Amino acid sequence: MTLDQIFADLRRQGTTVRHAETGSWAAEVLRERISAGQLVPGTKLSEEPLCDLLGVSRNTLREAFATLAIEHMVARIPNRGVFVARPTADDIREIYRVRRFLEPAALLWSTSPTTDALHAAIERARQARSRGSVADMAGANQDFHAGVVALAGSEGLSRQMAQVLAEMRLVFHSMVADPLFHAPYVDENAGILERFEAGEHSEAAALMVEYLERAERQLLEAHARA
Amino acid sequence: MTLDQIFADLRRQGTTVRHAETGSWAAEVLRERISAGQLVPGTKLSEEPLCDLLGVSRNTLREAFATLAIEHMVARIPNRGVFVARPTADDIREIYRVRRFLEPAALLWSTSPTTDALHAAIERARQARSRGSVADMAGANQDFHAGVVALAGSEGLSRQMAQVLAEMRLVFHSMVADPLFHAPYVDENAGILERFEAGEHSEAAALMVEYLERAERQLLEAHARA
DNA sequence: CCTTGTGGGATTGTTCAACAATTCGGTAGG
DNA sequence: CCTACCGAATTGTTGAACAATCCCACAAGG
């Protein structure tokens, strides 16, 4: 798909952006398109065409690039341009290194007992599974794990988890995803939540570690094949 | 101290920056000045004067601001300008929320057994204490805690820890620091490291939690007084 | 045939100057 | 004393220009 098609809808609807937020608006649009997989990892984001498509100046677009580069959504190579980030095997290992710290720690030491969001995420994952919608299942699964870290009640930790999950989406988009990858994990999440709510926090954390180690192996394997 | 004095040294030395890194260079200069406490929290960073002082254009300076805003080193208020961040009591609580997860988790689950950097940091802290240098003691203390998180071997976690410690420096700069604040913690760090190296990881983690909770209380108290 | 410059063209990095939008301080009027 | 409004100052955004760098095709030489 060409860039013109990806951003065609922007020109249709009135894209009047208020003063003092054009840069972050552009970043948001790009981030959304990358997360949705419309912009495939490795795609070069040339400045001039994108300026026309987004209707912003080069300076403003570059401000958006600076934001996305810090979030690891794009890779900036000096004098060569910015590209949609293409995670390496090392990136995958780093992602799970972070997750293996954040998620078990949240299960062990979280104070917030409000698990409504977690139940809701599991329910949505189950419905998506019975519907056969892989994308929705993946999304609900990510919401569950983001919700686990959110138990910690820390904006900063949730922010880092959100960034890691965004990189996860890039990983999925950069290789042919096994449609059944997420399916078995749905019930496993439910089991972890059950233990957690029963007050067996260390058991829940141990299950989570096992979960993450298995997912990492599986993902690295798939990455090596691709 | 005026801005002109703070940035006077830049004009003296040749400040020729290579192509394709002027923006990050400006960010680095500002970050350094803020961390060192030369730019007091709350200071307004007006664009035009700073452009002259740094010798960069407004666009480039704004790129630097975007970076620093994400790192929470400056606060950007739309249409009003950017200010050196002034941490609130809630910010302090958030800082320690993150630290209480990252540091004990690193002690519990770290794989890397290389503790050389931690010993070095403690040694530097002891020398600074006997020298009576509060600033060096604080710096060495921060190096120790950054080193603890570095045990996790994760670039992302170390990065977040570095950001949190930078915010800590802002906290210290935004209030009259008790010269003896860091003194008792030096030996405590040594004790934690001892337990860790003896393989008693959960004891080390427990000591760390205690340490952090006490430091947070003390800091919040001092913040309330100021 | 393969390497090794070596141009020119395209793209990125940076600056500058202008204009639009917003805030802030002061001031006239009630 | 309070309110509304005006204008100066500052920020947000744009477009054009120039400098620096990379690329790619192509020619010269081994």
PDB file of C-alpha atoms in Angstrom, chain A residues 10 22 52 85 132 134 147 157 165 179 182 187 214 217:
ATOM      1  CA  LEU A  10      -6.761  12.762   6.460  1.00  0.00           C
ATOM      2  CA  THR A  22       0.359  20.502  15.561  1.00  0.00           C
ATOM      3  CA  ASP A  52       2.233  17.165   1.927  1.00  0.00           C
ATOM      4  CA  ALA A  85      11.563   0.701  13.405  1.00  0.00           C
ATOM      5  CA  GLY A 132     -11.902 -15.565  15.304  1.00  0.00           C
ATOM      6  CA  VAL A 134      -6.750 -12.359  15.789  1.00  0.00           C
ATOM      7  CA  GLY A 147      -3.443  -3.570  33.217  1.00  0.00           C
ATOM      8  CA  LEU A 157       6.040   2.306  34.850  1.00  0.00           C
ATOM      9  CA  LEU A 165       3.891  -3.119  24.078  1.00  0.00           C
ATOM     10  CA  PRO A 179      -2.741 -16.761  13.933  1.00  0.00           C
ATOM     11  CA  HIS A 182      -2.318 -15.589  21.298  1.00  0.00           C
ATOM     12  CA  ASP A 187      -6.949 -18.777  29.585  1.00  0.00           C
ATOM     13  CA  ARG A 214       7.676 -19.227  26.911  1.00  0.00           C
ATOM     14  CA  ARG A 217      11.168 -18.339  23.174  1.00  0.00           C
TER      15      ARG A 217
END
